[in-house]
Structure formats: C-alpha cells, structure tokens
mmCIF file of C-alpha atoms and ligand atoms in Angstrom:
data_model
loop_
_atom_site.group_PDB
_atom_site.id
_atom_site.type_symbol
_atom_site.label_atom_id
_atom_site.label_comp_id
_atom_site.label_asym_id
_atom_site.label_seq_id
_atom_site.Cartn_x
_atom_site.Cartn_y
_atom_site.Cartn_z
ATOM 1 C CA UNK S 1 -12.629 10.777 -2.869
ATOM 2 C CA UNK S 2 -15.672 9.907 -0.857
ATOM 3 C CA UNK S 3 -15.137 8.597 2.675
ATOM 4 C CA UNK S 4 -17.767 6.026 3.585
ATOM 5 C CA UNK S 5 -16.488 4.860 6.980
ATOM 6 C CA UNK S 6 -13.893 6.000 9.465
ATOM 7 C CA UNK S 7 -13.053 4.516 12.841
ATOM 8 C CA UNK S 8 -10.006 4.053 15.079
ATOM 9 C CA UNK S 9 -8.722 1.085 13.099
ATOM 10 C CA UNK S 10 -10.256 1.396 9.654
ATOM 11 C CA UNK S 11 -11.067 3.819 6.854
ATOM 12 C CA UNK S 12 -13.177 3.028 3.816
ATOM 13 C CA UNK S 13 -13.476 5.286 0.846
ATOM 14 C CA UNK S 14 -14.257 5.361 -2.823
ATOM 15 C CA UNK S 15 -11.729 6.770 -5.280
ATOM 16 C CA UNK S 16 -13.221 7.823 -8.606
ATOM 17 C CA UNK S 17 -10.032 8.116 -10.657
ATOM 18 C CA UNK S 18 -6.434 6.936 -10.735
ATOM 19 C CA UNK S 19 -5.451 10.409 -9.503
ATOM 20 C CA UNK S 20 -7.647 9.936 -6.427
ATOM 21 C CA UNK S 21 -6.170 6.476 -5.760
ATOM 22 C CA UNK S 22 -2.701 8.038 -5.933
ATOM 23 C CA UNK S 23 -3.755 10.936 -3.710
ATOM 24 C CA UNK S 24 -4.972 8.500 -1.065
ATOM 25 C CA UNK S 25 -1.622 6.683 -1.224
ATOM 26 C CA UNK S 26 0.231 9.991 -0.990
ATOM 27 C CA UNK S 27 -1.722 11.032 2.112
ATOM 28 C CA UNK S 28 -0.853 7.738 3.780
ATOM 29 C CA UNK S 29 2.787 7.870 2.656
ATOM 30 C CA UNK S 30 3.135 11.309 4.213
ATOM 31 C CA UNK S 31 2.497 9.934 7.716
ATOM 32 C CA UNK S 32 4.695 6.829 7.447
ATOM 33 C CA UNK S 33 8.045 6.407 9.144
ATOM 34 C CA UNK S 34 10.825 3.845 9.086
ATOM 35 C CA UNK S 35 9.664 0.363 10.031
ATOM 36 C CA UNK S 36 6.155 0.804 8.612
ATOM 37 C CA UNK S 37 4.722 -1.881 6.336
ATOM 38 C CA UNK S 38 1.749 -1.384 4.005
ATOM 39 C CA UNK S 39 0.190 -4.556 2.607
ATOM 40 C CA UNK S 40 -1.842 -3.964 -0.561
ATOM 41 C CA UNK S 41 -4.318 -6.439 -2.030
ATOM 42 C CA UNK S 42 -7.030 -6.545 -4.661
ATOM 43 C CA UNK S 43 -7.728 -8.234 -8.007
ATOM 44 C CA UNK S 44 -5.784 -7.725 -11.254
ATOM 45 C CA UNK S 45 -5.786 -4.107 -12.304
ATOM 46 C CA UNK S 46 -7.469 -2.866 -9.131
ATOM 47 C CA UNK S 47 -4.974 -0.032 -8.677
ATOM 48 C CA UNK S 48 -2.342 -1.508 -6.346
ATOM 49 C CA UNK S 49 0.619 -0.026 -8.244
ATOM 50 C CA UNK S 50 -1.208 3.272 -8.577
ATOM 51 C CA UNK S 51 -1.741 3.370 -4.802
ATOM 52 C CA UNK S 52 1.906 2.483 -4.073
ATOM 53 C CA UNK S 53 3.091 5.184 -6.505
ATOM 54 C CA UNK S 54 1.220 7.684 -4.335
ATOM 55 C CA UNK S 55 2.506 6.042 -1.152
ATOM 56 C CA UNK S 56 6.097 6.398 -2.377
ATOM 57 C CA UNK S 57 5.537 10.011 -3.376
ATOM 58 C CA UNK S 58 4.146 10.773 0.091
ATOM 59 C CA UNK S 59 7.189 9.088 1.615
ATOM 60 C CA UNK S 60 9.455 11.449 -0.322
ATOM 61 C CA UNK S 61 10.405 9.260 -3.271
ATOM 62 C CA UNK S 62 11.057 11.398 -6.350
ATOM 63 C CA UNK S 63 12.092 8.808 -8.947
ATOM 64 C CA UNK S 64 9.610 6.845 -11.023
ATOM 65 C CA UNK S 65 7.809 3.989 -9.316
ATOM 66 C CA UNK S 66 6.690 1.427 -11.906
ATOM 67 C CA UNK S 67 5.108 -1.980 -11.704
ATOM 68 C CA UNK S 68 7.869 -4.368 -10.623
ATOM 69 C CA UNK S 69 5.990 -7.577 -11.520
ATOM 70 C CA UNK S 70 8.974 -9.190 -13.230
ATOM 71 C CA UNK S 71 11.407 -7.835 -10.710
ATOM 72 C CA UNK S 72 9.588 -8.575 -7.429
ATOM 73 C CA UNK S 73 11.567 -5.984 -5.465
ATOM 74 C CA UNK S 74 12.728 -2.443 -6.097
ATOM 75 C CA UNK S 75 14.282 -0.006 -3.703
ATOM 76 C CA UNK S 76 13.825 3.765 -3.934
ATOM 77 C CA UNK S 77 15.299 6.641 -2.013
ATOM 78 C CA UNK S 78 12.778 8.698 -0.039
ATOM 79 C CA UNK S 79 12.725 10.283 3.411
ATOM 80 C CA UNK S 80 13.872 6.795 4.391
ATOM 81 C CA UNK S 81 14.545 3.848 2.026
ATOM 82 C CA UNK S 82 11.317 2.766 0.332
ATOM 83 C CA UNK S 83 10.886 -0.847 -0.797
ATOM 84 C CA UNK S 84 8.285 -1.745 -3.414
ATOM 85 C CA UNK S 85 7.512 -5.450 -3.595
ATOM 86 C CA UNK S 86 5.198 -7.187 -6.087
ATOM 87 C CA UNK S 87 4.379 -10.677 -4.814
ATOM 88 C CA UNK S 88 2.266 -11.647 -7.850
ATOM 89 C CA UNK S 89 4.700 -14.395 -8.824
ATOM 90 C CA UNK S 90 5.269 -15.639 -5.312
ATOM 91 C CA UNK S 91 3.376 -18.296 -3.453
ATOM 92 C CA UNK S 92 3.691 -18.074 0.308
ATOM 93 C CA UNK S 93 5.771 -16.092 2.730
ATOM 94 C CA UNK S 94 8.772 -18.374 2.503
ATOM 95 C CA UNK S 95 9.136 -17.538 -1.201
ATOM 96 C CA UNK S 96 9.015 -13.835 -0.324
ATOM 97 C CA UNK S 97 11.729 -14.104 2.295
ATOM 98 C CA UNK S 98 13.850 -16.100 -0.136
ATOM 99 C CA UNK S 99 13.395 -13.438 -2.820
ATOM 100 C CA UNK S 100 13.961 -10.306 -0.750
ATOM 101 C CA UNK S 101 15.895 -11.472 2.316
ATOM 102 C CA UNK S 102 14.504 -12.133 5.780
ATOM 103 C CA UNK S 103 16.006 -8.916 7.165
ATOM 104 C CA UNK S 104 13.866 -6.629 4.987
ATOM 105 C CA UNK S 105 11.177 -6.119 7.612
ATOM 106 C CA UNK S 106 13.648 -5.309 10.366
ATOM 107 C CA UNK S 107 15.449 -2.612 8.347
ATOM 108 C CA UNK S 108 14.773 1.089 8.998
ATOM 109 C CA UNK S 109 12.706 1.526 5.856
ATOM 110 C CA UNK S 110 9.144 1.706 4.552
ATOM 111 C CA UNK S 111 7.809 -1.342 2.701
ATOM 112 C CA UNK S 112 4.832 -1.438 0.319
ATOM 113 C CA UNK S 113 3.735 -4.919 -0.850
ATOM 114 C CA UNK S 114 1.437 -5.607 -3.835
ATOM 115 C CA UNK S 115 -0.442 -8.926 -3.787
ATOM 116 C CA UNK S 116 0.274 -9.016 -0.063
ATOM 117 C CA UNK S 117 -2.381 -11.727 0.437
ATOM 118 C CA UNK S 118 -0.059 -14.175 -1.359
ATOM 119 C CA UNK S 119 2.696 -13.735 1.197
ATOM 120 C CA UNK S 120 0.677 -12.704 4.255
ATOM 121 C CA UNK S 121 2.373 -15.232 6.536
ATOM 122 C CA UNK S 122 5.719 -13.451 6.151
ATOM 123 C CA UNK S 123 4.419 -9.967 6.919
ATOM 124 C CA UNK S 124 4.851 -8.454 10.371
ATOM 125 C CA UNK S 125 1.722 -8.435 12.589
ATOM 126 C CA UNK S 126 1.981 -4.647 12.820
ATOM 127 C CA UNK S 127 0.958 -3.346 9.417
ATOM 128 C CA UNK S 128 -1.607 -1.430 7.481
ATOM 129 C CA UNK S 129 -3.708 -3.437 5.115
ATOM 130 C CA UNK S 130 -5.091 -1.713 2.010
ATOM 131 C CA UNK S 131 -7.623 -3.629 -0.075
ATOM 132 C CA UNK S 132 -8.831 -2.252 -3.412
ATOM 133 C CA UNK S 133 -12.010 -3.470 -5.113
ATOM 134 C CA UNK S 134 -13.740 -2.545 -8.348
ATOM 135 C CA UNK S 135 -16.832 -0.388 -7.846
ATOM 136 C CA UNK S 136 -19.338 1.068 -10.273
ATOM 137 C CA UNK S 137 -17.853 4.542 -9.891
ATOM 138 C CA UNK S 138 -14.167 3.688 -9.414
ATOM 139 C CA UNK S 139 -12.593 1.680 -6.616
ATOM 140 C CA UNK S 140 -13.632 0.942 -3.068
ATOM 141 C CA UNK S 141 -10.575 1.155 -0.855
ATOM 142 C CA UNK S 142 -10.547 -0.312 2.619
ATOM 143 C CA UNK S 143 -7.655 0.576 4.910
ATOM 144 C CA UNK S 144 -7.275 -1.470 8.075
ATOM 145 C CA UNK S 145 -4.806 -0.895 10.895
ATOM 146 C CA UNK S 146 -3.314 -3.962 12.575
ATOM 147 C CA UNK S 147 -1.551 -3.019 15.809
ATOM 148 C CA UNK S 148 -0.911 0.091 17.883
ATOM 149 C CA UNK S 149 1.524 1.763 15.482
ATOM 150 C CA UNK S 150 -0.803 1.191 12.531
ATOM 151 C CA UNK S 151 -3.708 2.774 14.448
ATOM 152 C CA UNK S 152 -1.469 5.739 15.241
ATOM 153 C CA UNK S 153 -0.723 6.150 11.521
ATOM 154 C CA UNK S 154 -4.414 5.967 10.702
ATOM 155 C CA UNK S 155 -5.290 8.668 13.242
ATOM 156 C CA UNK S 156 -2.636 10.951 11.702
ATOM 157 C CA UNK S 157 -3.957 10.319 8.186
ATOM 158 C CA UNK S 158 -5.520 13.463 6.778
ATOM 159 C CA UNK S 159 -8.152 12.890 4.120
ATOM 160 C CA UNK S 160 -10.425 15.361 2.453
ATOM 161 C CA UNK S 161 -13.888 13.953 2.006
ATOM 162 C CA UNK S 162 -15.345 15.014 -1.308
ATOM 163 C CA UNK S 163 -18.758 13.371 -1.589
ATOM 164 C CA UNK S 164 -19.059 14.450 -5.246
ATOM 165 C CA UNK S 165 -22.421 14.530 -6.975
HETATM 166 N N1 ATP D 1 -10.378 4.861 -8.725
HETATM 167 C C1 ATP D 1 -10.067 4.523 -9.962
HETATM 168 N N2 ATP D 1 -10.965 4.628 -10.963
HETATM 169 C C2 ATP D 1 -10.660 4.235 -12.212
HETATM 170 N N3 ATP D 1 -9.473 3.727 -12.595
HETATM 171 C C3 ATP D 1 -8.529 3.590 -11.625
HETATM 172 C C4 ATP D 1 -8.772 3.980 -10.281
HETATM 173 N N4 ATP D 1 -7.655 3.717 -9.575
HETATM 174 C C5 ATP D 1 -6.748 3.189 -10.437
HETATM 175 N N5 ATP D 1 -7.261 3.099 -11.672
HETATM 176 C C6 ATP D 1 -6.656 2.535 -12.884
HETATM 177 O O1 ATP D 1 -6.601 1.135 -12.776
HETATM 178 C C7 ATP D 1 -5.642 0.626 -13.679
HETATM 179 C C8 ATP D 1 -4.818 -0.448 -13.018
HETATM 180 O O2 ATP D 1 -3.986 0.154 -12.063
HETATM 181 P P1 ATP D 1 -2.689 -0.544 -11.481
HETATM 182 O O3 ATP D 1 -1.758 -0.930 -12.554
HETATM 183 O O4 ATP D 1 -2.216 0.321 -10.386
HETATM 184 O O5 ATP D 1 -3.372 -1.877 -10.885
HETATM 185 P P2 ATP D 1 -2.678 -3.097 -10.168
HETATM 186 O O6 ATP D 1 -3.648 -3.556 -9.133
HETATM 187 O O7 ATP D 1 -1.322 -2.745 -9.723
HETATM 188 O O8 ATP D 1 -2.588 -4.150 -11.349
HETATM 189 P P3 ATP D 1 -1.823 -5.576 -11.316
HETATM 190 O O9 ATP D 1 -2.811 -6.517 -10.700
HETATM 191 O O10 ATP D 1 -1.575 -5.860 -12.773
HETATM 192 O O11 ATP D 1 -0.575 -5.419 -10.508
HETATM 193 C C9 ATP D 1 -4.817 1.814 -14.154
HETATM 194 O O12 ATP D 1 -5.205 2.129 -15.476
HETATM 195 C C10 ATP D 1 -5.212 2.907 -13.169
HETATM 196 O O13 ATP D 1 -5.103 4.162 -13.774
HETATM 197 MG MG1 MG D 2 0.535 -3.719 -10.065
#
C-alpha cells in the first residue's frame, strides 16, 4: 500500500488490491483492545467487509468473517469478543441500538461497523473512522482518529509504505 498522508490523528493510503485492504485492516486490528470501535464507511462495494475481515484477523478472530448484510450483527471470538455490524439496512442510530442492544458499546469487546455513516449518532465519540473510496488504482483509504484513545491506536499502527511503481 502507498501511504499518502500521516499525522497524529489521520492516515491516508491507497490500497491496490483486496489483499492490501485486508492487510491494512489486519494491522489496525492488531493494535485494538477491548472497548475500541471502528466505524467503516464508503460506497457499495468499496471494500468495507474486506477491511473488517482483516480487522477481525488482526484482533485474533480465526473463524470466517462474511458479509452480514441480512443479519446486521455477528459476534466472533478473538483476543476479546469481536462484533461485526452491517448497518446497510438501518436508518439512524436508534434503529441500530434496537437491533443490537444499547449495551453493545459498553461491553469489553471490539466493534467494527459497516455503513457506519447511517448510524453515526449511536456511535461513541471515541472511535476510529475508516472511509474507503474508489480510486483509479484501487481504493483510497482515510483513517481518522476521534479522541485520545483513537489517536493512541493510530500512533501504534505499524504500516509498511510501498510506493509501488
Ligand atoms: N484496493 C482494492 N483494489 C481492488 N479491489 C478491491 C480493493 N479492496 C477491496 N476490493 C474488492 O472490492 C470488492 C468489494 O469488497 P467488499 O465486499 O469488502 O465491499 P463492501 O464495501 O463491504 O460492499 P457492500 O457495500 O456490498 O457491503 C471485493 O471484490 C474486494 O475484493
Ligand atoms: Mg460489505
């Protein structure tokens, strides 16, 4: 992947394959701990599931993480419980809390949310925001840290910059 920007509260990079999108997720998942929330956004087919598959792997999940669109919420066992939410069918934070339970974000677990922009008002203020966009050579991925803990995660994130050709 090619890193195009890195600061205390943001990282931007370009992933040129699904494997690179997963690798970025895995690197982030490796530095997450219980209580961390990763909000993922981007248009249809941008790579949100792909990224969360990597995130789960990095967080120690060994079973298969698939797209839960029709299910909304799946729980996996990792270093700590890992929750995968797909908010595609939800409109607003209230619908999310109704679907998954209001206590989800106060549990000692890691939560990854696809289509997080649809339920943003229910997400904790402390979170990482990952936005994926189509680019000519793959996907532009922008990672933004909201809050002290999120900035700490970002500073621990180890990425190898491969500028490619
Ligand atoms: N950097 C990349 N370059 C090219 N293809 C990619 C890249 N990252 C992911 N993909 C591919 O994009 C496709 C869509 O991925 P994925 O299903 O993860 O998207 P999604 O955002 O979850 O889709 P949906 O909006 O349906 O939930 C997959 O075929 C995946 O392999
Ligand atoms: Mg998906």
